[in-house]
């Protein structure tokens, strides 16, 4: 069984490295040829209103049987306090890297295995929450983010429809007045922004919102925050606000990330993109902090199944272009994208600090009640 799992991990790494090479060394036109699906978009029915009552459609939720990836903790981790009375809705990033379809089939075994791995590394930041819910969904394939075809937007609309269905069940399961958090990474953060606009902004749920962690995707303060009807988090003890950052080594090229955002934003938002830079080491907006303020990154092994807590690994400095810069960048394994893009490790590099950030913001929300 262990050998079979390692074989699957090796395949996933090989697939990712293929995408990595294309993204890092070839122009965007060739990147599209390498990653963009060759088939037409396949219209699919909206999931039934009660579809997410099935525990099989969740990676994490209360009462789940077997391992709960959101409750994972790394080697050397010291428990940091009792459960926190809050419920977190976390949307995992892209784990479907194939070109067969514009959207991942729910029965794709490779995408599911990789989703469990990244949920363990990312959603575990919120592991002290009383409830953490992480839905499976028909995510858009990786190639949708480098494509100019209308199918890319259709694929993301389908992914969003699933996430919105899951969120409705998540909210229905919460007692009145319980604080909630919306969080995601990469594609998950793109969907989290849209979810906040559609389901939170201007509704009674806004009063229950602790924060939106839209990490690993562009949040434009001028375009996105007004639609979300939320401010950026300007202080570590602020609630009802948005946290977002994109992690790069100092010499990294951020053009492709900007282009992906502009492509999907469309309209006026595509013309002038700003990037919100929350500092994960200070809890504030912009600025810089030395590595000594980093109380514990997690550094994974090659299988991405275990990791060690490593204090002082990197600092955090918000650059003039709005990205978060970390110096030359540490050796984190094969998933660092060429040119110093630490996208996969946005959460991992600040894992322990983000756990504390979550606890502080819930306490701030409770204090103002």
Short mmCIF file of C-alpha atoms in Angstrom, two decimals:
data_model
loop_
_atom_site.label_atom_id
_atom_site.label_comp_id
_atom_site.label_asym_id
_atom_site.label_seq_id
_atom_site.Cartn_x
_atom_site.Cartn_y
_atom_site.Cartn_z
CA UNK A 1 0.00 0.00 0.00
CA UNK A 2 2.80 2.42 0.92
CA UNK A 3 4.62 1.61 -2.33
CA UNK A 4 1.47 2.27 -4.33
CA UNK A 5 1.00 5.62 -2.62
CA UNK A 6 4.59 6.68 -3.30
CA UNK A 7 4.09 5.70 -6.94
CA UNK A 8 1.06 7.99 -7.15
CA UNK A 9 3.01 10.81 -5.49
CA UNK A 10 5.82 10.33 -8.02
CA UNK A 11 3.31 10.65 -10.88
CA UNK A 12 1.85 13.82 -9.38
CA UNK A 13 5.31 15.33 -8.97
CA UNK A 14 6.15 14.45 -12.58
CA UNK A 15 2.92 16.07 -13.81
CA UNK A 16 3.57 19.17 -11.76
CA UNK A 17 7.17 19.47 -12.88
CA UNK A 18 5.97 19.27 -16.48
CA UNK A 19 3.68 22.22 -15.85
CA UNK A 20 6.47 23.90 -13.90
CA UNK A 21 8.90 23.72 -16.82
CA UNK A 22 6.32 25.07 -19.24
CA UNK A 23 5.39 27.96 -16.94
CA UNK A 24 8.95 28.88 -16.16
CA UNK A 25 10.77 28.62 -19.44
CA UNK A 26 8.34 29.01 -22.33
CA UNK A 27 6.30 31.95 -23.57
CA UNK A 28 2.62 32.05 -22.74
CA UNK A 29 1.51 30.87 -26.17
CA UNK A 30 3.49 27.65 -25.81
CA UNK A 31 2.37 27.32 -22.20
CA UNK A 32 -1.22 27.30 -23.39
CA UNK A 33 -0.40 24.59 -25.93
CA UNK A 34 1.17 22.53 -23.14
CA UNK A 35 -1.54 22.92 -20.49
CA UNK A 36 -4.77 24.00 -22.15
CA UNK A 37 -7.38 21.25 -22.72
CA UNK A 38 -7.88 20.34 -26.35
CA UNK A 39 -11.52 19.33 -25.89
CA UNK A 40 -14.60 21.53 -25.82
CA UNK A 41 -16.13 22.56 -22.53
CA UNK A 42 -18.54 19.89 -21.32
CA UNK A 43 -21.71 21.45 -19.87
CA UNK A 44 -22.71 19.62 -16.71
CA UNK A 45 -25.81 19.82 -14.55
CA UNK A 46 -25.76 21.79 -11.32
CA UNK A 47 -25.41 19.46 -8.38
CA UNK A 48 -28.61 18.69 -6.52
CA UNK A 49 -29.42 21.09 -3.69
CA UNK A 50 -28.78 18.32 -1.15
CA UNK A 51 -25.68 16.86 -2.88
CA UNK A 52 -23.31 18.06 -0.17
CA UNK A 53 -25.27 16.21 2.48
CA UNK A 54 -23.15 13.28 1.29
CA UNK A 55 -19.98 13.12 3.45
CA UNK A 56 -18.11 11.70 0.45
CA UNK A 57 -18.15 15.17 -1.15
CA UNK A 58 -16.07 16.63 1.67
CA UNK A 59 -12.35 16.37 2.38
CA UNK A 60 -13.01 17.68 5.88
CA UNK A 61 -16.14 18.31 7.93
CA UNK A 62 -17.47 17.42 11.38
CA UNK A 63 -18.02 13.72 11.86
CA UNK A 64 -15.83 12.67 8.94
CA UNK A 65 -14.59 9.09 9.13
CA UNK A 66 -10.91 8.29 8.80
CA UNK A 67 -8.14 10.88 8.69
CA UNK A 68 -9.26 14.50 8.67
CA UNK A 69 -6.56 16.41 6.73
CA UNK A 70 -7.57 19.74 8.27
CA UNK A 71 -6.60 18.40 11.71
CA UNK A 72 -3.11 17.34 10.62
CA UNK A 73 -0.14 18.74 12.55
CA UNK A 74 3.56 18.61 11.58
CA UNK A 75 6.42 16.89 13.32
CA UNK A 76 7.64 18.88 16.30
CA UNK A 77 4.41 20.81 16.69
CA UNK A 78 3.45 21.75 20.24
CA UNK A 79 -0.34 22.12 20.79
CA UNK A 80 -1.16 25.81 20.90
CA UNK A 81 -4.42 25.99 22.80
CA UNK A 82 -7.97 24.69 23.14
CA UNK A 83 -10.53 24.58 20.29
CA UNK A 84 -11.79 27.93 19.04
CA UNK A 85 -15.52 28.45 18.67
CA UNK A 86 -15.59 29.31 14.98
CA UNK A 87 -16.41 27.54 11.74
CA UNK A 88 -14.08 27.69 8.73
CA UNK A 89 -15.05 27.11 5.10
CA UNK A 90 -11.85 26.36 3.18
CA UNK A 91 -11.65 26.00 -0.63
CA UNK A 92 -8.65 23.96 -1.74
CA UNK A 93 -6.44 25.02 -4.69
CA UNK A 94 -6.11 23.48 -8.13
CA UNK A 95 -5.07 19.82 -7.98
CA UNK A 96 -6.28 18.73 -11.43
CA UNK A 97 -3.36 19.10 -13.82
CA UNK A 98 -4.59 17.11 -16.82
CA UNK A 99 -5.80 18.26 -20.23
CA UNK A 100 -8.59 15.71 -20.65
CA UNK A 101 -11.34 17.99 -19.35
CA UNK A 102 -11.86 21.63 -18.45
CA UNK A 103 -13.16 20.52 -15.05
CA UNK A 104 -11.92 17.72 -12.83
CA UNK A 105 -14.26 14.74 -12.65
CA UNK A 106 -15.21 14.11 -9.03
CA UNK A 107 -13.92 10.55 -9.39
CA UNK A 108 -10.42 11.55 -10.58
CA UNK A 109 -8.20 9.67 -8.12
CA UNK A 110 -5.02 11.70 -8.72
CA UNK A 111 -6.74 15.06 -8.18
CA UNK A 112 -8.36 13.74 -5.00
CA UNK A 113 -5.09 12.43 -3.56
CA UNK A 114 -3.33 15.72 -4.28
CA UNK A 115 -6.27 17.64 -2.79
CA UNK A 116 -5.82 15.74 0.47
CA UNK A 117 -2.12 16.64 0.50
CA UNK A 118 -2.66 20.38 0.00
CA UNK A 119 -5.58 20.43 2.43
CA UNK A 120 -3.29 18.93 5.05
CA UNK A 121 -0.69 21.65 4.47
CA UNK A 122 -3.06 24.62 4.10
CA UNK A 123 -6.38 24.10 5.89
CA UNK A 124 -4.56 22.78 8.97
CA UNK A 125 -3.71 26.42 9.70
CA UNK A 126 -7.32 26.56 10.97
CA UNK A 127 -7.09 23.25 12.82
CA UNK A 128 -8.05 24.81 16.18
CA UNK A 129 -11.45 25.82 14.83
CA UNK A 130 -14.40 23.97 16.26
CA UNK A 131 -15.38 23.08 12.70
CA UNK A 132 -13.42 23.05 9.44
CA UNK A 133 -15.31 22.26 6.23
CA UNK A 134 -13.41 21.59 2.98
CA UNK A 135 -15.58 20.61 0.00
CA UNK A 136 -14.57 18.59 -3.01
CA UNK A 137 -15.68 20.30 -6.21
CA UNK A 138 -15.40 20.10 -9.98
CA UNK A 139 -12.41 22.42 -10.03
CA UNK A 140 -11.20 24.09 -13.20
CA UNK A 141 -8.09 22.46 -14.60
CA UNK A 142 -4.71 24.16 -14.26
CA UNK A 143 -4.75 25.11 -17.93
CA UNK A 144 -7.84 27.28 -17.49
CA UNK A 145 -5.65 29.91 -15.82
CA UNK A 146 -3.43 30.40 -18.87
CA UNK A 147 -6.18 30.19 -21.49
CA UNK A 148 -7.90 32.98 -23.41
CA UNK A 149 -10.71 30.68 -24.51
CA UNK A 150 -14.26 31.21 -23.22
CA UNK A 151 -14.13 27.64 -21.94
CA UNK A 152 -11.84 28.83 -19.13
CA UNK A 153 -14.52 31.13 -17.73
CA UNK A 154 -17.15 28.39 -18.15
CA UNK A 155 -14.94 25.97 -16.22
CA UNK A 156 -14.57 28.41 -13.33
CA UNK A 157 -18.31 29.10 -13.32
CA UNK A 158 -18.95 25.37 -12.95
CA UNK A 159 -16.41 25.13 -10.12
CA UNK A 160 -18.04 28.09 -8.39
CA UNK A 161 -21.53 26.57 -8.64
CA UNK A 162 -20.30 23.53 -6.70
CA UNK A 163 -18.58 25.65 -4.04
CA UNK A 164 -21.68 27.82 -3.61
CA UNK A 165 -23.81 24.70 -3.08
CA UNK A 166 -21.37 23.45 -0.46
CA UNK A 167 -21.28 26.81 1.30
CA UNK A 168 -25.07 26.89 1.61
CA UNK A 169 -25.00 23.56 3.46
CA UNK A 170 -22.08 24.75 5.62
CA UNK A 171 -24.04 27.84 6.70
CA UNK A 172 -27.21 25.85 7.34
CA UNK A 173 -25.25 23.60 9.70
CA UNK A 174 -24.05 26.50 11.89
CA UNK A 175 -25.93 27.76 14.94
CA UNK A 176 -27.09 31.36 14.73
CA UNK A 177 -24.37 33.80 15.69
CA UNK A 178 -21.36 31.50 15.35
CA UNK A 179 -18.41 33.34 13.77
CA UNK A 180 -17.30 32.11 10.34
CA UNK A 181 -14.16 32.30 8.26
CA UNK A 182 -13.87 31.93 4.50
CA UNK A 183 -10.44 30.82 3.33
CA UNK A 184 -8.79 29.38 0.27
CA UNK A 185 -5.65 29.13 -1.76
CA UNK A 186 -5.01 29.85 -5.45
CA UNK A 187 -8.15 28.78 -7.38
CA UNK A 188 -9.76 28.40 -3.97
CA UNK A 189 -9.06 32.06 -3.20
CA UNK A 190 -10.40 33.17 -6.59
CA UNK A 191 -13.62 31.33 -5.68
CA UNK A 192 -13.55 32.66 -2.10
CA UNK A 193 -13.59 36.24 -3.41
CA UNK A 194 -16.61 35.47 -5.56
CA UNK A 195 -18.32 33.63 -2.72
CA UNK A 196 -17.84 36.64 -0.43
CA UNK A 197 -19.32 38.99 -3.02
CA UNK A 198 -22.34 36.75 -3.65
CA UNK A 199 -23.09 35.26 -0.23
CA UNK A 200 -21.67 37.65 2.39
CA UNK A 201 -21.55 41.24 1.12
CA UNK A 202 -24.64 43.16 2.17
CA UNK A 203 -26.20 40.23 4.03
CA UNK A 204 -26.60 39.43 7.76
CA UNK A 205 -23.72 36.96 7.41
CA UNK A 206 -21.31 39.90 7.12
CA UNK A 207 -21.71 40.54 10.85
CA UNK A 208 -20.52 37.00 11.58
CA UNK A 209 -17.49 37.10 9.31
CA UNK A 210 -14.15 36.99 11.14
CA UNK A 211 -11.99 37.26 8.02
CA UNK A 212 -11.48 36.16 4.43
CA UNK A 213 -8.10 34.51 3.81
CA UNK A 214 -7.79 34.88 0.02
CA UNK A 215 -4.14 33.80 -0.11
CA UNK A 216 -2.32 32.93 -3.33
CA UNK A 217 -4.58 34.92 -5.65
CA UNK A 218 -4.65 38.60 -6.52
CA UNK A 219 -6.96 40.80 -4.47
CA UNK A 220 -7.12 44.23 -6.04
CA UNK A 221 -7.91 46.80 -3.31
CA UNK A 222 -9.51 49.19 -5.80
CA UNK A 223 -11.59 46.61 -7.65
CA UNK A 224 -12.20 43.62 -5.37
CA UNK A 225 -12.59 45.03 -1.86
CA UNK A 226 -15.53 47.33 -2.74
CA UNK A 227 -17.37 44.36 -4.25
CA UNK A 228 -16.63 42.27 -1.17
CA UNK A 229 -17.70 45.23 1.02
CA UNK A 230 -14.73 44.55 3.31
CA UNK A 231 -11.53 46.41 4.16
CA UNK A 232 -8.06 44.95 4.04
CA UNK A 233 -6.78 43.75 7.42
CA UNK A 234 -4.62 46.65 8.60
CA UNK A 235 -3.87 45.28 12.07
CA UNK A 236 -3.29 41.88 13.68
CA UNK A 237 -6.28 42.25 16.00
CA UNK A 238 -8.76 43.39 13.35
CA UNK A 239 -11.79 41.32 12.35
CA UNK A 240 -14.18 41.56 9.41
CA UNK A 241 -11.43 42.07 6.85
CA UNK A 242 -9.40 40.46 4.04
CA UNK A 243 -5.93 38.88 4.12
CA UNK A 244 -4.10 38.16 0.87
CA UNK A 245 -0.54 37.84 -0.38
CA UNK A 246 1.51 36.21 -3.14
CA UNK A 247 4.91 34.80 -2.18
CA UNK A 248 7.97 35.22 -4.41
CA UNK A 249 11.74 35.25 -4.09
CA UNK A 250 13.23 38.69 -4.61
CA UNK A 251 14.15 38.19 -8.28
CA UNK A 252 10.98 36.40 -9.35
CA UNK A 253 8.90 37.38 -12.37
CA UNK A 254 5.23 37.96 -11.48
CA UNK A 255 3.97 38.72 -14.99
CA UNK A 256 2.09 35.45 -15.49
CA UNK A 257 0.20 35.77 -12.22
CA UNK A 258 -0.82 39.32 -13.12
CA UNK A 259 -1.88 38.21 -16.59
CA UNK A 260 -4.01 35.40 -15.18
CA UNK A 261 -5.81 37.85 -12.91
CA UNK A 262 -6.37 40.38 -15.67
CA UNK A 263 -7.63 37.68 -18.01
CA UNK A 264 -10.24 36.53 -15.50
CA UNK A 265 -11.11 39.96 -14.09
CA UNK A 266 -12.08 41.47 -17.41
CA UNK A 267 -13.45 44.97 -17.96
CA UNK A 268 -12.01 47.90 -16.06
CA UNK A 269 -10.37 45.60 -13.51
CA UNK A 270 -8.14 44.24 -16.24
CA UNK A 271 -6.71 47.64 -17.08
CA UNK A 272 -4.95 48.60 -13.84
CA UNK A 273 -4.22 45.88 -11.35
CA UNK A 274 -3.11 46.62 -7.81
CA UNK A 275 -2.16 43.79 -5.46
CA UNK A 276 -3.12 43.66 -1.80
CA UNK A 277 -0.14 42.59 0.32
CA UNK A 278 -0.97 41.45 3.83
CA UNK A 279 2.12 40.74 5.90
CA UNK A 280 1.73 37.28 7.50
CA UNK A 281 4.39 38.00 10.13
CA UNK A 282 2.93 41.27 11.42
CA UNK A 283 -0.76 40.75 10.70
CA UNK A 284 -0.81 44.21 9.18
CA UNK A 285 -0.84 45.73 5.74
CA UNK A 286 2.45 46.11 3.86
CA UNK A 287 5.77 46.63 5.59
CA UNK A 288 8.41 44.06 6.36
CA UNK A 289 9.51 41.68 9.10
CA UNK A 290 12.71 39.75 9.64
CA UNK A 291 12.89 35.97 9.66
CA UNK A 292 13.19 36.05 13.46
CA UNK A 293 9.48 36.93 13.56
CA UNK A 294 8.60 33.69 11.77
CA UNK A 295 7.78 31.31 14.64
CA UNK A 296 7.35 28.26 12.46
CA UNK A 297 7.21 27.46 8.78
CA UNK A 298 6.58 23.85 7.80
CA UNK A 299 9.10 22.18 5.49
CA UNK A 300 7.70 19.04 3.81
CA UNK A 301 9.48 15.88 2.84
CA UNK A 302 9.52 14.79 -0.81
CA UNK A 303 6.23 12.89 -0.49
CA UNK A 304 4.46 15.94 0.97
CA UNK A 305 3.11 13.61 3.66
CA UNK A 306 5.12 14.82 6.63
CA UNK A 307 6.79 18.08 7.54
CA UNK A 308 8.85 19.68 10.28
CA UNK A 309 8.24 22.96 12.03
CA UNK A 310 11.13 25.29 11.17
CA UNK A 311 11.27 28.68 12.95
CA UNK A 312 13.04 31.61 11.32
CA UNK A 313 12.96 30.14 7.81
CA UNK A 314 12.01 33.32 5.92
CA UNK A 315 11.04 36.90 6.57
CA UNK A 316 8.29 38.81 4.76
CA UNK A 317 8.53 42.10 2.90
CA UNK A 318 5.76 43.68 0.84
CA UNK A 319 7.40 45.01 -2.32
CA UNK A 320 6.41 48.08 -4.32
CA UNK A 321 4.54 45.90 -6.84
CA UNK A 322 2.33 44.45 -4.07
CA UNK A 323 3.90 41.00 -3.95
CA UNK A 324 5.40 39.43 -0.82
CA UNK A 325 9.15 38.91 -1.13
CA UNK A 326 11.27 36.45 0.87
CA UNK A 327 14.86 37.04 -0.24
CA UNK A 328 16.56 34.29 -2.22
CA UNK A 329 14.06 31.74 -0.93
CA UNK A 330 14.68 28.41 0.85
CA UNK A 331 14.89 24.94 -0.66
CA UNK A 332 11.35 23.58 -0.30
CA UNK A 333 11.51 20.76 -2.84
CA UNK A 334 10.32 20.18 -6.41
CA UNK A 335 7.17 22.29 -6.25
CA UNK A 336 8.88 25.69 -6.18
CA UNK A 337 8.13 27.19 -9.59
CA UNK A 338 11.04 28.40 -11.71
CA UNK A 339 12.12 31.96 -11.19
CA UNK A 340 11.40 31.92 -7.46
CA UNK A 341 7.61 31.55 -7.37
CA UNK A 342 6.71 30.06 -3.97
CA UNK A 343 3.01 29.85 -4.76
CA UNK A 344 2.57 26.28 -3.49
CA UNK A 345 4.05 27.29 -0.12
CA UNK A 346 2.08 30.48 0.56
CA UNK A 347 0.60 28.90 3.70
CA UNK A 348 3.48 26.58 4.61
CA UNK A 349 6.10 29.34 4.90
CA UNK A 350 4.04 31.08 7.60
CA UNK A 351 2.07 28.14 9.01
CA UNK A 352 2.43 28.79 12.75
CA UNK A 353 2.06 32.56 12.42
CA UNK A 354 -1.14 32.06 10.46
CA UNK A 355 -2.52 29.78 13.18
CA UNK A 356 -1.95 32.60 15.66
CA UNK A 357 -3.39 35.15 13.23
CA UNK A 358 -6.61 33.12 13.02
CA UNK A 359 -6.88 32.84 16.83
CA UNK A 360 -6.31 36.61 17.30
CA UNK A 361 -8.92 37.59 14.75
CA UNK A 362 -11.56 35.32 16.27
CA UNK A 363 -10.77 36.82 19.70
CA UNK A 364 -11.10 40.31 18.19
CA UNK A 365 -14.46 39.39 16.68
CA UNK A 366 -15.67 38.01 20.02
CA UNK A 367 -14.49 41.11 21.89
CA UNK A 368 -16.64 43.45 19.83
CA UNK A 369 -19.85 41.47 20.40
#
